[in-house]
Amino acid sequence: MTSWALAGTESIMAIEFTTENLDDRDRIPFWVDVASQAFYSHEFETSGSSFEGRLTSGVVDNIALTRCDCGPCVVTRTRSDTLRDDLDNYIFSIRLQGRSALRQDDRTIMLEPGSVILHNVCKPLKIEFLEQTSSLHVSVGRELIRSRVGDVDAMQV
């Protein structure tokens, strides 16, 4: 992980990570650690020992832009996870490749290439990545969104 600053901005924190050159036994622990830093605390499951993932993320002035490519897996964010990291963010996601099912607030949404979704990281959720996926994510704090567009909770479908 590296950090640097642009003129007129707060520092930028950048993450570039791939499981490509790691032993199978090291891939999942390293992936969970890096993905938790880039997104939020969560539980992780995968059925294969040869899980593959690539993550590139940068943060500028409290807005994170992340590209995540990963194989089939399940990400679960529990109530304990939401309390542990105390985030108040929304993530705007665009699916580039692959399919997944996102469950939050007793609803399930299927994400396919071209899907766009806004989800609240303050609430528990479960995402089942059904195949190799690629996505772009923009994570923004609730207050930043509220200051520009109003109450984002009222906009959710």
PDB file of N, CA and C in Angstrom, residues 41-95:
ATOM      1  N   SER A  41     -15.350  -4.284   6.872  1.00  0.00           N
ATOM      2  CA  SER A  41     -15.199  -5.572   7.558  1.00  0.00           C
ATOM      3  C   SER A  41     -16.263  -6.532   7.060  1.00  0.00           C
ATOM      4  N   HIS A  42     -15.874  -7.796   6.842  1.00  0.00           N
ATOM      5  CA  HIS A  42     -16.827  -8.786   6.351  1.00  0.00           C
ATOM      6  C   HIS A  42     -16.289 -10.194   6.570  1.00  0.00           C
ATOM      7  N   GLU A  43     -17.195 -11.149   6.428  1.00  0.00           N
ATOM      8  CA  GLU A  43     -16.828 -12.562   6.429  1.00  0.00           C
ATOM      9  C   GLU A  43     -16.731 -13.005   4.976  1.00  0.00           C
ATOM     10  N   PHE A  44     -15.937 -14.050   4.726  1.00  0.00           N
ATOM     11  CA  PHE A  44     -15.651 -14.456   3.351  1.00  0.00           C
ATOM     12  C   PHE A  44     -15.626 -15.966   3.259  1.00  0.00           C
ATOM     13  N   GLU A  45     -16.249 -16.496   2.210  1.00  0.00           N
ATOM     14  CA  GLU A  45     -16.214 -17.936   1.937  1.00  0.00           C
ATOM     15  C   GLU A  45     -15.982 -18.151   0.446  1.00  0.00           C
ATOM     16  N   THR A  46     -15.249 -19.204   0.146  1.00  0.00           N
ATOM     17  CA  THR A  46     -15.093 -19.629  -1.238  1.00  0.00           C
ATOM     18  C   THR A  46     -14.981 -21.144  -1.233  1.00  0.00           C
ATOM     19  N   SER A  47     -15.421 -21.776  -2.289  1.00  0.00           N
ATOM     20  CA  SER A  47     -15.421 -23.241  -2.320  1.00  0.00           C
ATOM     21  C   SER A  47     -14.123 -23.818  -2.858  1.00  0.00           C
ATOM     22  N   GLY A  48     -13.285 -22.988  -3.454  1.00  0.00           N
ATOM     23  CA  GLY A  48     -12.057 -23.519  -4.037  1.00  0.00           C
ATOM     24  C   GLY A  48     -10.819 -23.026  -3.308  1.00  0.00           C
ATOM     25  N   SER A  49      -9.778 -23.831  -3.321  1.00  0.00           N
ATOM     26  CA  SER A  49      -8.538 -23.417  -2.668  1.00  0.00           C
ATOM     27  C   SER A  49      -7.709 -22.513  -3.572  1.00  0.00           C
ATOM     28  N   SER A  50      -8.091 -22.418  -4.836  1.00  0.00           N
ATOM     29  CA  SER A  50      -7.306 -21.608  -5.771  1.00  0.00           C
ATOM     30  C   SER A  50      -8.045 -20.319  -6.144  1.00  0.00           C
ATOM     31  N   PHE A  51      -8.691 -19.694  -5.171  1.00  0.00           N
ATOM     32  CA  PHE A  51      -9.391 -18.432  -5.383  1.00  0.00           C
ATOM     33  C   PHE A  51      -8.440 -17.415  -6.026  1.00  0.00           C
ATOM     34  N   GLU A  52      -8.959 -16.656  -6.990  1.00  0.00           N
ATOM     35  CA  GLU A  52      -8.170 -15.611  -7.633  1.00  0.00           C
ATOM     36  C   GLU A  52      -8.892 -14.290  -7.536  1.00  0.00           C
ATOM     37  N   GLY A  53      -8.119 -13.239  -7.244  1.00  0.00           N
ATOM     38  CA  GLY A  53      -8.696 -11.913  -7.152  1.00  0.00           C
ATOM     39  C   GLY A  53      -7.670 -10.836  -7.437  1.00  0.00           C
ATOM     40  N   ARG A  54      -8.165  -9.705  -7.902  1.00  0.00           N
ATOM     41  CA  ARG A  54      -7.324  -8.528  -8.166  1.00  0.00           C
ATOM     42  C   ARG A  54      -8.134  -7.314  -7.714  1.00  0.00           C
ATOM     43  N   LEU A  55      -7.482  -6.435  -6.975  1.00  0.00           N
ATOM     44  CA  LEU A  55      -8.165  -5.273  -6.440  1.00  0.00           C
ATOM     45  C   LEU A  55      -7.250  -4.060  -6.572  1.00  0.00           C
ATOM     46  N   THR A  56      -7.797  -2.983  -7.115  1.00  0.00           N
ATOM     47  CA  THR A  56      -7.085  -1.714  -7.207  1.00  0.00           C
ATOM     48  C   THR A  56      -8.013  -0.653  -6.643  1.00  0.00           C
ATOM     49  N   SER A  57      -7.519   0.115  -5.680  1.00  0.00           N
ATOM     50  CA  SER A  57      -8.373   1.083  -5.005  1.00  0.00           C
ATOM     51  C   SER A  57      -7.587   2.341  -4.686  1.00  0.00           C
ATOM     52  N   GLY A  58      -8.253   3.471  -4.763  1.00  0.00           N
ATOM     53  CA  GLY A  58      -7.657   4.737  -4.378  1.00  0.00           C
ATOM     54  C   GLY A  58      -8.686   5.593  -3.668  1.00  0.00           C
ATOM     55  N   VAL A  59      -8.230   6.367  -2.704  1.00  0.00           N
ATOM     56  CA  VAL A  59      -9.110   7.243  -1.939  1.00  0.00           C
ATOM     57  C   VAL A  59      -8.608   8.668  -2.076  1.00  0.00           C
ATOM     58  N   VAL A  60      -9.503   9.565  -2.473  1.00  0.00           N
ATOM     59  CA  VAL A  60      -9.192  10.988  -2.548  1.00  0.00           C
ATOM     60  C   VAL A  60     -10.284  11.735  -1.799  1.00  0.00           C
ATOM     61  N   ASP A  61      -9.869  12.506  -0.805  1.00  0.00           N
ATOM     62  CA  ASP A  61     -10.827  13.316  -0.045  1.00  0.00           C
ATOM     63  C   ASP A  61     -12.053  12.521   0.384  1.00  0.00           C
ATOM     64  N   ASN A  62     -11.849  11.340   0.928  1.00  0.00           N
ATOM     65  CA  ASN A  62     -12.907  10.488   1.487  1.00  0.00           C
ATOM     66  C   ASN A  62     -13.848   9.881   0.458  1.00  0.00           C
ATOM     67  N   ILE A  63     -13.477   9.881  -0.806  1.00  0.00           N
ATOM     68  CA  ILE A  63     -14.228   9.167  -1.840  1.00  0.00           C
ATOM     69  C   ILE A  63     -13.302   8.078  -2.372  1.00  0.00           C
ATOM     70  N   ALA A  64     -13.759   6.828  -2.302  1.00  0.00           N
ATOM     71  CA  ALA A  64     -12.935   5.700  -2.747  1.00  0.00           C
ATOM     72  C   ALA A  64     -13.438   5.188  -4.093  1.00  0.00           C
ATOM     73  N   LEU A  65     -12.513   4.955  -4.997  1.00  0.00           N
ATOM     74  CA  LEU A  65     -12.812   4.329  -6.285  1.00  0.00           C
ATOM     75  C   LEU A  65     -12.051   3.019  -6.316  1.00  0.00           C
ATOM     76  N   THR A  66     -12.779   1.921  -6.551  1.00  0.00           N
ATOM     77  CA  THR A  66     -12.176   0.594  -6.491  1.00  0.00           C
ATOM     78  C   THR A  66     -12.597  -0.230  -7.699  1.00  0.00           C
ATOM     79  N   ARG A  67     -11.652  -0.938  -8.270  1.00  0.00           N
ATOM     80  CA  ARG A  67     -11.943  -1.959  -9.283  1.00  0.00           C
ATOM     81  C   ARG A  67     -11.655  -3.294  -8.613  1.00  0.00           C
ATOM     82  N   CYS A  68     -12.615  -4.189  -8.659  1.00  0.00           N
ATOM     83  CA  CYS A  68     -12.471  -5.498  -8.019  1.00  0.00           C
ATOM     84  C   CYS A  68     -12.814  -6.579  -9.030  1.00  0.00           C
ATOM     85  N   ASP A  69     -11.882  -7.505  -9.225  1.00  0.00           N
ATOM     86  CA  ASP A  69     -12.077  -8.673 -10.069  1.00  0.00           C
ATOM     87  C   ASP A  69     -11.874  -9.879  -9.164  1.00  0.00           C
ATOM     88  N   CYS A  70     -12.861 -10.769  -9.100  1.00  0.00           N
ATOM     89  CA  CYS A  70     -12.693 -11.930  -8.220  1.00  0.00           C
ATOM     90  C   CYS A  70     -13.477 -13.125  -8.743  1.00  0.00           C
ATOM     91  N   GLY A  71     -13.057 -14.292  -8.269  1.00  0.00           N
ATOM     92  CA  GLY A  71     -13.731 -15.529  -8.612  1.00  0.00           C
ATOM     93  C   GLY A  71     -14.936 -15.754  -7.709  1.00  0.00           C
ATOM     94  N   PRO A  72     -15.626 -16.872  -7.900  1.00  0.00           N
ATOM     95  CA  PRO A  72     -16.809 -17.176  -7.095  1.00  0.00           C
ATOM     96  C   PRO A  72     -16.491 -17.167  -5.602  1.00  0.00           C
ATOM     97  N   CYS A  73     -17.372 -16.504  -4.834  1.00  0.00           N
ATOM     98  CA  CYS A  73     -17.195 -16.415  -3.388  1.00  0.00           C
ATOM     99  C   CYS A  73     -18.464 -15.844  -2.773  1.00  0.00           C
ATOM    100  N   VAL A  74     -18.493 -15.812  -1.446  1.00  0.00           N
ATOM    101  CA  VAL A  74     -19.614 -15.216  -0.716  1.00  0.00           C
ATOM    102  C   VAL A  74     -19.042 -14.228   0.291  1.00  0.00           C
ATOM    103  N   VAL A  75     -19.540 -13.000   0.244  1.00  0.00           N
ATOM    104  CA  VAL A  75     -19.162 -11.950   1.187  1.00  0.00           C
ATOM    105  C   VAL A  75     -20.370 -11.675   2.060  1.00  0.00           C
ATOM    106  N   THR A  76     -20.180 -11.744   3.377  1.00  0.00           N
ATOM    107  CA  THR A  76     -21.264 -11.486   4.318  1.00  0.00           C
ATOM    108  C   THR A  76     -20.834 -10.389   5.277  1.00  0.00           C
ATOM    109  N   ARG A  77     -21.627  -9.358   5.377  1.00  0.00           N
ATOM    110  CA  ARG A  77     -21.389  -8.272   6.331  1.00  0.00           C
ATOM    111  C   ARG A  77     -22.456  -8.377   7.407  1.00  0.00           C
ATOM    112  N   THR A  78     -22.032  -8.751   8.598  1.00  0.00           N
ATOM    113  CA  THR A  78     -22.956  -8.968   9.701  1.00  0.00           C
ATOM    114  C   THR A  78     -23.186  -7.680  10.485  1.00  0.00           C
ATOM    115  N   ARG A  79     -24.145  -7.707  11.386  1.00  0.00           N
ATOM    116  CA  ARG A  79     -24.397  -6.573  12.276  1.00  0.00           C
ATOM    117  C   ARG A  79     -23.136  -6.282  13.096  1.00  0.00           C
ATOM    118  N   SER A  80     -22.436  -7.312  13.549  1.00  0.00           N
ATOM    119  CA  SER A  80     -21.183  -7.117  14.298  1.00  0.00           C
ATOM    120  C   SER A  80     -20.145  -6.402  13.448  1.00  0.00           C
ATOM    121  N   ASP A  81     -20.059  -6.752  12.163  1.00  0.00           N
ATOM    122  CA  ASP A  81     -19.124  -6.082  11.259  1.00  0.00           C
ATOM    123  C   ASP A  81     -19.458  -4.588  11.137  1.00  0.00           C
ATOM    124  N   THR A  82     -20.753  -4.267  11.014  1.00  0.00           N
ATOM    125  CA  THR A  82     -21.151  -2.865  10.856  1.00  0.00           C
ATOM    126  C   THR A  82     -20.809  -2.061  12.108  1.00  0.00           C
ATOM    127  N   LEU A  83     -20.905  -2.669  13.264  1.00  0.00           N
ATOM    128  CA  LEU A  83     -20.575  -1.973  14.513  1.00  0.00           C
ATOM    129  C   LEU A  83     -19.067  -1.837  14.700  1.00  0.00           C
ATOM    130  N   ARG A  84     -18.325  -2.822  14.223  1.00  0.00           N
ATOM    131  CA  ARG A  84     -16.873  -2.834  14.402  1.00  0.00           C
ATOM    132  C   ARG A  84     -16.186  -1.709  13.633  1.00  0.00           C
ATOM    133  N   ASP A  85     -16.575  -1.458  12.378  1.00  0.00           N
ATOM    134  CA  ASP A  85     -15.863  -0.429  11.622  1.00  0.00           C
ATOM    135  C   ASP A  85     -16.586   0.907  11.568  1.00  0.00           C
ATOM    136  N   ASP A  86     -17.822   0.963  12.033  1.00  0.00           N
ATOM    137  CA  ASP A  86     -18.538   2.228  12.214  1.00  0.00           C
ATOM    138  C   ASP A  86     -18.530   3.120  10.962  1.00  0.00           C
ATOM    139  N   LEU A  87     -18.718   2.517   9.784  1.00  0.00           N
ATOM    140  CA  LEU A  87     -18.781   3.280   8.541  1.00  0.00           C
ATOM    141  C   LEU A  87     -20.181   3.842   8.333  1.00  0.00           C
ATOM    142  N   ASP A  88     -20.272   4.956   7.648  1.00  0.00           N
ATOM    143  CA  ASP A  88     -21.560   5.539   7.272  1.00  0.00           C
ATOM    144  C   ASP A  88     -21.483   5.904   5.788  1.00  0.00           C
ATOM    145  N   ASN A  89     -21.279   4.869   4.964  1.00  0.00           N
ATOM    146  CA  ASN A  89     -21.043   5.061   3.526  1.00  0.00           C
ATOM    147  C   ASN A  89     -22.099   4.361   2.691  1.00  0.00           C
ATOM    148  N   TYR A  90     -22.171   4.811   1.452  1.00  0.00           N
ATOM    149  CA  TYR A  90     -22.896   4.121   0.400  1.00  0.00           C
ATOM    150  C   TYR A  90     -21.887   3.738  -0.661  1.00  0.00           C
ATOM    151  N   ILE A  91     -22.132   2.615  -1.308  1.00  0.00           N
ATOM    152  CA  ILE A  91     -21.285   2.205  -2.420  1.00  0.00           C
ATOM    153  C   ILE A  91     -22.146   2.134  -3.677  1.00  0.00           C
ATOM    154  N   PHE A  92     -21.718   2.880  -4.665  1.00  0.00           N
ATOM    155  CA  PHE A  92     -22.325   2.885  -5.992  1.00  0.00           C
ATOM    156  C   PHE A  92     -21.505   1.912  -6.820  1.00  0.00           C
ATOM    157  N   SER A  93     -22.112   0.824  -7.296  1.00  0.00           N
ATOM    158  CA  SER A  93     -21.391  -0.236  -8.008  1.00  0.00           C
ATOM    159  C   SER A  93     -21.906  -0.409  -9.427  1.00  0.00           C
ATOM    160  N   ILE A  94     -20.977  -0.659 -10.319  1.00  0.00           N
ATOM    161  CA  ILE A  94     -21.293  -0.961 -11.716  1.00  0.00           C
ATOM    162  C   ILE A  94     -20.662  -2.308 -12.036  1.00  0.00           C
ATOM    163  N   ARG A  95     -21.488  -3.277 -12.428  1.00  0.00           N
ATOM    164  CA  ARG A  95     -20.981  -4.609 -12.772  1.00  0.00           C
ATOM    165  C   ARG A  95     -20.515  -4.589 -14.214  1.00  0.00           C
TER     166      ARG A  95
END
